mmCIF file of N, CA, C and O in Angstrom:
data_model
loop_
_atom_site.group_PDB
_atom_site.id
_atom_site.type_symbol
_atom_site.label_atom_id
_atom_site.label_comp_id
_atom_site.label_asym_id
_atom_site.label_seq_id
_atom_site.Cartn_x
_atom_site.Cartn_y
_atom_site.Cartn_z
ATOM 1 N N UNK N 1 0.842 -1.165 0.000
ATOM 2 C CA UNK N 1 0.000 0.000 0.000
ATOM 3 C C UNK N 1 0.892 1.236 0.000
ATOM 4 O O UNK N 1 1.665 1.442 0.927
ATOM 5 N N UNK N 2 0.766 2.028 -1.025
ATOM 6 C CA UNK N 2 1.557 3.254 -1.169
ATOM 7 C C UNK N 2 0.832 4.396 -0.457
ATOM 8 O O UNK N 2 -0.276 4.770 -0.851
ATOM 9 N N UNK N 3 1.423 4.973 0.594
ATOM 10 C CA UNK N 3 0.761 6.049 1.341
ATOM 11 C C UNK N 3 0.367 7.235 0.470
ATOM 12 O O UNK N 3 -0.584 7.944 0.776
ATOM 13 N N UNK N 4 1.057 7.422 -0.635
ATOM 14 C CA UNK N 4 0.743 8.554 -1.516
ATOM 15 C C UNK N 4 -0.633 8.407 -2.169
ATOM 16 O O UNK N 4 -1.201 9.386 -2.636
ATOM 17 N N UNK N 5 -1.179 7.194 -2.181
ATOM 18 C CA UNK N 5 -2.497 6.975 -2.790
ATOM 19 C C UNK N 5 -3.628 7.449 -1.891
ATOM 20 O O UNK N 5 -4.785 7.390 -2.277
ATOM 21 N N UNK N 6 -3.303 7.889 -0.689
ATOM 22 C CA UNK N 6 -4.326 8.317 0.250
ATOM 23 C C UNK N 6 -4.260 9.818 0.496
ATOM 24 O O UNK N 6 -4.903 10.332 1.392
ATOM 25 N N UNK N 7 -3.483 10.498 -0.326
ATOM 26 C CA UNK N 7 -3.379 11.958 -0.265
ATOM 27 C C UNK N 7 -4.271 12.570 -1.332
ATOM 28 O O UNK N 7 -4.826 11.859 -2.167
ATOM 29 N N UNK N 8 -4.376 13.877 -1.348
ATOM 30 C CA UNK N 8 -5.152 14.550 -2.386
ATOM 31 C C UNK N 8 -4.454 14.502 -3.735
ATOM 32 O O UNK N 8 -3.240 14.333 -3.823
ATOM 33 N N UNK N 9 -5.226 14.633 -4.797
ATOM 34 C CA UNK N 9 -4.675 14.648 -6.157
ATOM 35 C C UNK N 9 -3.997 15.985 -6.423
ATOM 36 O O UNK N 9 -4.233 16.968 -5.725
ATOM 37 N N UNK N 10 -3.167 16.028 -7.477
ATOM 38 C CA UNK N 10 -2.494 17.289 -7.785
ATOM 39 C C UNK N 10 -3.452 18.286 -8.440
ATOM 40 O O UNK N 10 -3.263 19.462 -8.336
ATOM 41 N N UNK N 11 -4.475 17.815 -9.109
ATOM 42 C CA UNK N 11 -5.351 18.718 -9.864
ATOM 43 C C UNK N 11 -6.392 19.424 -8.995
ATOM 44 O O UNK N 11 -6.525 20.629 -9.047
ATOM 45 N N UNK N 12 -7.118 18.659 -8.205
ATOM 46 C CA UNK N 12 -8.245 19.261 -7.490
ATOM 47 C C UNK N 12 -8.225 19.005 -5.983
ATOM 48 O O UNK N 12 -9.133 19.410 -5.276
ATOM 49 N N UNK N 13 -7.241 18.293 -5.493
ATOM 50 C CA UNK N 13 -7.117 18.056 -4.064
ATOM 51 C C UNK N 13 -8.035 16.989 -3.502
ATOM 52 O O UNK N 13 -8.055 16.766 -2.305
ATOM 53 N N UNK N 14 -8.829 16.310 -4.348
ATOM 54 C CA UNK N 14 -9.694 15.234 -3.867
ATOM 55 C C UNK N 14 -8.854 14.013 -3.518
ATOM 56 O O UNK N 14 -7.827 13.764 -4.145
ATOM 57 N N UNK N 15 -9.269 13.248 -2.528
ATOM 58 C CA UNK N 15 -8.515 12.040 -2.185
ATOM 59 C C UNK N 15 -8.496 11.059 -3.349
ATOM 60 O O UNK N 15 -9.503 10.887 -4.031
ATOM 61 N N UNK N 16 -7.347 10.455 -3.600
ATOM 62 C CA UNK N 16 -7.253 9.428 -4.642
ATOM 63 C C UNK N 16 -8.001 8.178 -4.211
ATOM 64 O O UNK N 16 -8.531 7.450 -5.031
ATOM 65 N N UNK N 17 -8.002 7.913 -2.906
ATOM 66 C CA UNK N 17 -8.675 6.735 -2.361
ATOM 67 C C UNK N 17 -9.556 7.177 -1.204
ATOM 68 O O UNK N 17 -9.059 7.497 -0.138
ATOM 69 N N UNK N 18 -10.862 7.170 -1.438
ATOM 70 C CA UNK N 18 -11.814 7.521 -0.399
ATOM 71 C C UNK N 18 -12.174 6.295 0.429
ATOM 72 O O UNK N 18 -11.667 5.194 0.194
ATOM 73 N N UNK N 19 -13.064 6.453 1.402
ATOM 74 C CA UNK N 19 -13.397 5.344 2.308
ATOM 75 C C UNK N 19 -14.019 4.135 1.613
ATOM 76 O O UNK N 19 -13.729 2.993 1.972
ATOM 77 N N UNK N 20 -14.857 4.367 0.603
ATOM 78 C CA UNK N 20 -15.497 3.238 -0.082
ATOM 79 C C UNK N 20 -14.492 2.469 -0.945
ATOM 80 O O UNK N 20 -14.482 1.241 -0.971
ATOM 81 N N UNK N 21 -13.648 3.211 -1.627
ATOM 82 C CA UNK N 21 -12.614 2.564 -2.444
ATOM 83 C C UNK N 21 -11.624 1.810 -1.564
ATOM 84 O O UNK N 21 -11.188 0.713 -1.899
ATOM 85 N N UNK N 22 -11.273 2.388 -0.431
ATOM 86 C CA UNK N 22 -10.351 1.735 0.495
ATOM 87 C C UNK N 22 -10.947 0.436 1.022
ATOM 88 O O UNK N 22 -10.274 -0.590 1.069
ATOM 89 N N UNK N 23 -12.212 0.463 1.399
ATOM 90 C CA UNK N 23 -12.871 -0.751 1.890
ATOM 91 C C UNK N 23 -12.866 -1.835 0.805
ATOM 92 O O UNK N 23 -12.572 -2.990 1.069
ATOM 93 N N UNK N 24 -13.193 -1.448 -0.429
ATOM 94 C CA UNK N 24 -13.176 -2.399 -1.540
ATOM 95 C C UNK N 24 -11.777 -2.984 -1.728
ATOM 96 O O UNK N 24 -11.609 -4.190 -1.909
ATOM 97 N N UNK N 25 -10.777 -2.133 -1.678
ATOM 98 C CA UNK N 25 -9.391 -2.576 -1.854
ATOM 99 C C UNK N 25 -8.988 -3.556 -0.760
ATOM 100 O O UNK N 25 -8.419 -4.626 -1.036
ATOM 101 N N UNK N 26 -9.299 -3.235 0.495
ATOM 102 C CA UNK N 26 -8.947 -4.121 1.613
ATOM 103 C C UNK N 26 -9.671 -5.462 1.516
ATOM 104 O O UNK N 26 -9.073 -6.519 1.752
ATOM 105 N N UNK N 27 -10.953 -5.427 1.151
ATOM 106 C CA UNK N 27 -11.704 -6.673 0.987
ATOM 107 C C UNK N 27 -11.145 -7.509 -0.161
ATOM 108 O O UNK N 27 -11.067 -8.732 -0.070
ATOM 109 N N UNK N 28 -10.736 -6.848 -1.240
ATOM 110 C CA UNK N 28 -10.166 -7.553 -2.391
ATOM 111 C C UNK N 28 -8.844 -8.218 -2.034
ATOM 112 O O UNK N 28 -8.580 -9.360 -2.424
ATOM 113 N N UNK N 29 -8.002 -7.507 -1.307
ATOM 114 C CA UNK N 29 -6.711 -8.065 -0.895
ATOM 115 C C UNK N 29 -6.929 -9.247 0.049
ATOM 116 O O UNK N 29 -6.265 -10.288 -0.071
ATOM 117 N N UNK N 30 -7.864 -9.112 0.968
ATOM 118 C CA UNK N 30 -8.176 -10.210 1.892
ATOM 119 C C UNK N 30 -8.666 -11.436 1.129
ATOM 120 O O UNK N 30 -8.230 -12.562 1.396
ATOM 121 N N UNK N 31 -9.558 -11.232 0.162
ATOM 122 C CA UNK N 31 -10.078 -12.340 -0.641
ATOM 123 C C UNK N 31 -8.961 -12.995 -1.459
ATOM 124 O O UNK N 31 -8.884 -14.229 -1.546
ATOM 125 N N UNK N 32 -8.100 -12.191 -2.052
ATOM 126 C CA UNK N 32 -6.987 -12.736 -2.830
ATOM 127 C C UNK N 32 -6.064 -13.562 -1.944
ATOM 128 O O UNK N 32 -5.647 -14.659 -2.317
ATOM 129 N N UNK N 33 -5.749 -13.062 -0.756
ATOM 130 C CA UNK N 33 -4.890 -13.790 0.173
ATOM 131 C C UNK N 33 -5.517 -15.140 0.546
ATOM 132 O O UNK N 33 -4.839 -16.165 0.569
ATOM 133 N N UNK N 34 -6.825 -15.137 0.838
ATOM 134 C CA UNK N 34 -7.517 -16.377 1.199
ATOM 135 C C UNK N 34 -7.537 -17.363 0.028
ATOM 136 O O UNK N 34 -7.356 -18.566 0.218
ATOM 137 N N UNK N 35 -7.759 -16.875 -1.180
ATOM 138 C CA UNK N 35 -7.757 -17.734 -2.367
ATOM 139 C C UNK N 35 -6.385 -18.352 -2.590
ATOM 140 O O UNK N 35 -6.267 -19.546 -2.870
ATOM 141 N N UNK N 36 -5.337 -17.542 -2.470
ATOM 142 C CA UNK N 36 -3.981 -18.056 -2.639
ATOM 143 C C UNK N 36 -3.635 -19.069 -1.555
ATOM 144 O O UNK N 36 -2.975 -20.070 -1.829
ATOM 145 N N UNK N 37 -4.071 -18.804 -0.334
ATOM 146 C CA UNK N 37 -3.801 -19.721 0.776
ATOM 147 C C UNK N 37 -4.415 -21.094 0.510
ATOM 148 O O UNK N 37 -3.786 -22.123 0.766
ATOM 149 N N UNK N 38 -5.640 -21.120 -0.038
ATOM 150 C CA UNK N 38 -6.294 -22.386 -0.376
ATOM 151 C C UNK N 38 -5.525 -23.161 -1.439
ATOM 152 O O UNK N 38 -5.623 -24.378 -1.521
ATOM 153 N N UNK N 39 -4.755 -22.449 -2.247
ATOM 154 C CA UNK N 39 -3.967 -23.073 -3.306
ATOM 155 C C UNK N 39 -2.529 -23.350 -2.870
ATOM 156 O O UNK N 39 -1.689 -23.703 -3.676
ATOM 157 N N UNK N 40 -2.240 -23.132 -1.568
ATOM 158 C CA UNK N 40 -0.917 -23.422 -1.043
ATOM 159 C C UNK N 40 0.094 -22.308 -1.231
ATOM 160 O O UNK N 40 1.297 -22.531 -1.131
ATOM 161 N N UNK N 41 -0.379 -21.098 -1.499
ATOM 162 C CA UNK N 41 0.527 -19.975 -1.698
ATOM 163 C C UNK N 41 0.207 -18.900 -0.662
ATOM 164 O O UNK N 41 -0.520 -19.144 0.294
ATOM 165 N N UNK N 42 0.745 -17.729 -0.849
ATOM 166 C CA UNK N 42 0.477 -16.623 0.059
ATOM 167 C C UNK N 42 0.561 -15.309 -0.690
ATOM 168 O O UNK N 42 0.910 -15.288 -1.877
ATOM 169 N N UNK N 43 0.254 -14.240 -0.022
ATOM 170 C CA UNK N 43 0.318 -12.905 -0.601
ATOM 171 C C UNK N 43 1.129 -12.025 0.336
ATOM 172 O O UNK N 43 0.845 -11.951 1.529
ATOM 173 N N UNK N 44 2.132 -11.379 -0.199
ATOM 174 C CA UNK N 44 2.956 -10.465 0.587
ATOM 175 C C UNK N 44 2.359 -9.073 0.440
ATOM 176 O O UNK N 44 2.188 -8.578 -0.676
ATOM 177 N N UNK N 45 2.023 -8.446 1.548
ATOM 178 C CA UNK N 45 1.454 -7.102 1.541
ATOM 179 C C UNK N 45 2.357 -6.209 2.372
ATOM 180 O O UNK N 45 2.732 -6.563 3.494
ATOM 181 N N UNK N 46 2.714 -5.074 1.813
ATOM 182 C CA UNK N 46 3.580 -4.128 2.516
ATOM 183 C C UNK N 46 3.005 -2.727 2.401
ATOM 184 O O UNK N 46 2.265 -2.419 1.477
ATOM 185 N N UNK N 47 3.396 -1.858 3.318
ATOM 186 C CA UNK N 47 3.019 -0.450 3.298
ATOM 187 C C UNK N 47 4.284 0.370 3.111
ATOM 188 O O UNK N 47 5.268 0.152 3.817
ATOM 189 N N UNK N 48 4.264 1.281 2.164
ATOM 190 C CA UNK N 48 5.402 2.147 1.922
ATOM 191 C C UNK N 48 5.503 2.502 0.454
ATOM 192 O O UNK N 48 4.705 2.059 -0.364
ATOM 193 N N UNK N 49 6.491 3.296 0.127
ATOM 194 C CA UNK N 49 6.715 3.661 -1.268
ATOM 195 C C UNK N 49 7.210 2.419 -2.012
ATOM 196 O O UNK N 49 8.181 1.790 -1.570
ATOM 197 N N UNK N 50 6.578 2.065 -3.119
ATOM 198 C CA UNK N 50 6.970 0.850 -3.843
ATOM 199 C C UNK N 50 8.458 0.800 -4.195
ATOM 200 O O UNK N 50 9.083 -0.255 -4.110
ATOM 201 N N UNK N 51 9.030 1.946 -4.553
ATOM 202 C CA UNK N 51 10.440 1.958 -4.925
ATOM 203 C C UNK N 51 11.341 1.566 -3.758
ATOM 204 O O UNK N 51 12.452 1.070 -3.955
ATOM 205 N N UNK N 52 10.876 1.763 -2.524
ATOM 206 C CA UNK N 52 11.628 1.347 -1.343
ATOM 207 C C UNK N 52 11.264 -0.080 -0.928
ATOM 208 O O UNK N 52 12.132 -0.901 -0.644
ATOM 209 N N UNK N 53 9.963 -0.358 -0.884
ATOM 210 C CA UNK N 53 9.481 -1.652 -0.413
ATOM 211 C C UNK N 53 9.956 -2.794 -1.308
ATOM 212 O O UNK N 53 10.383 -3.837 -0.807
ATOM 213 N N UNK N 54 9.908 -2.596 -2.615
ATOM 214 C CA UNK N 54 10.322 -3.662 -3.538
ATOM 215 C C UNK N 54 11.809 -3.956 -3.375
ATOM 216 O O UNK N 54 12.219 -5.118 -3.337
ATOM 217 N N UNK N 55 12.623 -2.930 -3.244
ATOM 218 C CA UNK N 55 14.070 -3.134 -3.038
ATOM 219 C C UNK N 55 14.331 -3.913 -1.748
ATOM 220 O O UNK N 55 15.151 -4.839 -1.732
ATOM 221 N N UNK N 56 13.638 -3.553 -0.685
ATOM 222 C CA UNK N 56 13.798 -4.262 0.587
ATOM 223 C C UNK N 56 13.358 -5.718 0.477
ATOM 224 O O UNK N 56 14.008 -6.618 0.992
ATOM 225 N N UNK N 57 12.249 -5.943 -0.207
ATOM 226 C CA UNK N 57 11.733 -7.295 -0.376
ATOM 227 C C UNK N 57 12.688 -8.158 -1.193
ATOM 228 O O UNK N 57 12.943 -9.313 -0.854
ATOM 229 N N UNK N 58 13.260 -7.600 -2.245
ATOM 230 C CA UNK N 58 14.235 -8.328 -3.058
ATOM 231 C C UNK N 58 15.449 -8.701 -2.208
ATOM 232 O O UNK N 58 15.949 -9.827 -2.279
ATOM 233 N N UNK N 59 15.901 -7.767 -1.389
ATOM 234 C CA UNK N 59 17.054 -8.044 -0.521
ATOM 235 C C UNK N 59 16.731 -9.160 0.469
ATOM 236 O O UNK N 59 17.572 -10.028 0.740
ATOM 237 N N UNK N 60 15.501 -9.179 1.009
ATOM 238 C CA UNK N 60 15.094 -10.218 1.950
ATOM 239 C C UNK N 60 15.009 -11.580 1.275
ATOM 240 O O UNK N 60 15.398 -12.592 1.861
ATOM 241 N N UNK N 61 14.465 -11.613 0.056
ATOM 242 C CA UNK N 61 14.272 -12.887 -0.642
ATOM 243 C C UNK N 61 15.581 -13.458 -1.166
ATOM 244 O O UNK N 61 15.752 -14.668 -1.233
ATOM 245 N N UNK N 62 16.470 -12.583 -1.590
ATOM 246 C CA UNK N 62 17.785 -13.037 -2.020
ATOM 247 C C UNK N 62 17.897 -13.466 -3.464
ATOM 248 O O UNK N 62 18.736 -12.981 -4.187
ATOM 249 N N UNK N 63 17.081 -14.384 -3.932
ATOM 250 C CA UNK N 63 17.239 -14.901 -5.302
ATOM 251 C C UNK N 63 16.023 -14.525 -6.152
ATOM 252 O O UNK N 63 15.121 -15.317 -6.363
ATOM 253 N N UNK N 64 16.025 -13.298 -6.647
ATOM 254 C CA UNK N 64 14.938 -12.808 -7.493
ATOM 255 C C UNK N 64 15.487 -12.642 -8.901
ATOM 256 O O UNK N 64 16.479 -11.955 -9.113
ATOM 257 N N UNK N 65 14.829 -13.290 -9.873
ATOM 258 C CA UNK N 65 15.323 -13.211 -11.252
ATOM 259 C C UNK N 65 14.579 -12.171 -12.084
ATOM 260 O O UNK N 65 15.074 -11.743 -13.123
ATOM 261 N N UNK N 66 13.379 -11.745 -11.645
ATOM 262 C CA UNK N 66 12.630 -10.744 -12.407
ATOM 263 C C UNK N 66 11.654 -10.019 -11.486
ATOM 264 O O UNK N 66 11.161 -10.589 -10.516
ATOM 265 N N UNK N 67 11.391 -8.778 -11.819
ATOM 266 C CA UNK N 67 10.389 -7.975 -11.124
ATOM 267 C C UNK N 67 9.507 -7.357 -12.205
ATOM 268 O O UNK N 67 10.000 -6.755 -13.149
ATOM 269 N N UNK N 68 8.205 -7.528 -12.066
ATOM 270 C CA UNK N 68 7.256 -7.002 -13.040
ATOM 271 C C UNK N 68 6.351 -6.007 -12.331
ATOM 272 O O UNK N 68 5.929 -6.237 -11.199
ATOM 273 N N UNK N 69 6.059 -4.892 -12.968
ATOM 274 C CA UNK N 69 5.216 -3.874 -12.356
ATOM 275 C C UNK N 69 4.479 -3.113 -13.446
ATOM 276 O O UNK N 69 4.771 -3.262 -14.626
ATOM 277 N N UNK N 70 3.507 -2.311 -13.036
ATOM 278 C CA UNK N 70 2.840 -1.393 -13.954
ATOM 279 C C UNK N 70 2.901 0.006 -13.370
ATOM 280 O O UNK N 70 3.026 0.179 -12.154
ATOM 281 N N UNK N 71 2.841 0.953 -14.236
ATOM 282 C CA UNK N 71 2.878 2.348 -13.802
ATOM 283 C C UNK N 71 1.487 2.958 -13.977
ATOM 284 O O UNK N 71 0.822 2.720 -14.990
ATOM 285 N N UNK N 72 1.055 3.720 -12.996
ATOM 286 C CA UNK N 72 -0.249 4.367 -13.067
ATOM 287 C C UNK N 72 -0.253 5.407 -14.176
ATOM 288 O O UNK N 72 0.686 6.203 -14.310
ATOM 289 N N UNK N 73 -1.290 5.388 -14.974
ATOM 290 C CA UNK N 73 -1.436 6.389 -16.041
ATOM 291 C C UNK N 73 -1.960 7.675 -15.420
ATOM 292 O O UNK N 73 -2.939 7.666 -14.676
ATOM 293 N N UNK N 74 -1.294 8.757 -15.705
ATOM 294 C CA UNK N 74 -1.726 10.047 -15.159
ATOM 295 C C UNK N 74 -2.342 10.865 -16.284
ATOM 296 O O UNK N 74 -1.782 10.984 -17.365
ATOM 297 N N UNK N 75 -3.487 11.418 -15.973
ATOM 298 C CA UNK N 75 -4.182 12.241 -16.959
ATOM 299 C C UNK N 75 -3.507 13.617 -17.017
ATOM 300 O O UNK N 75 -3.254 14.241 -15.990
ATOM 301 N N UNK N 76 -3.221 14.058 -18.214
ATOM 302 C CA UNK N 76 -2.611 15.380 -18.411
ATOM 303 C C UNK N 76 -3.701 16.308 -18.929
ATOM 304 O O UNK N 76 -4.329 16.028 -19.931
ATOM 305 N N UNK N 77 -3.919 17.383 -18.199
ATOM 306 C CA UNK N 77 -4.970 18.330 -18.610
ATOM 307 C C UNK N 77 -4.404 19.469 -19.386
ATOM 308 O O UNK N 77 -3.334 19.912 -19.254
#
């Protein structure tokens, strides 16, 4: 969870993630974790800036051959 997603937007100051969206996100993550657990896997969830958290996680795991990510599309007005 990136703390920056819970701040206001640059354009109008509205929260990027309001209470309803946050609840949906938390329920979705919980459901995904439970589904993975039933299949013998797990879900790693961290709070922080992704550029920091991913580096720390790679260092903890030790043998990582690839990292895949997506970048949020920002609307340009």
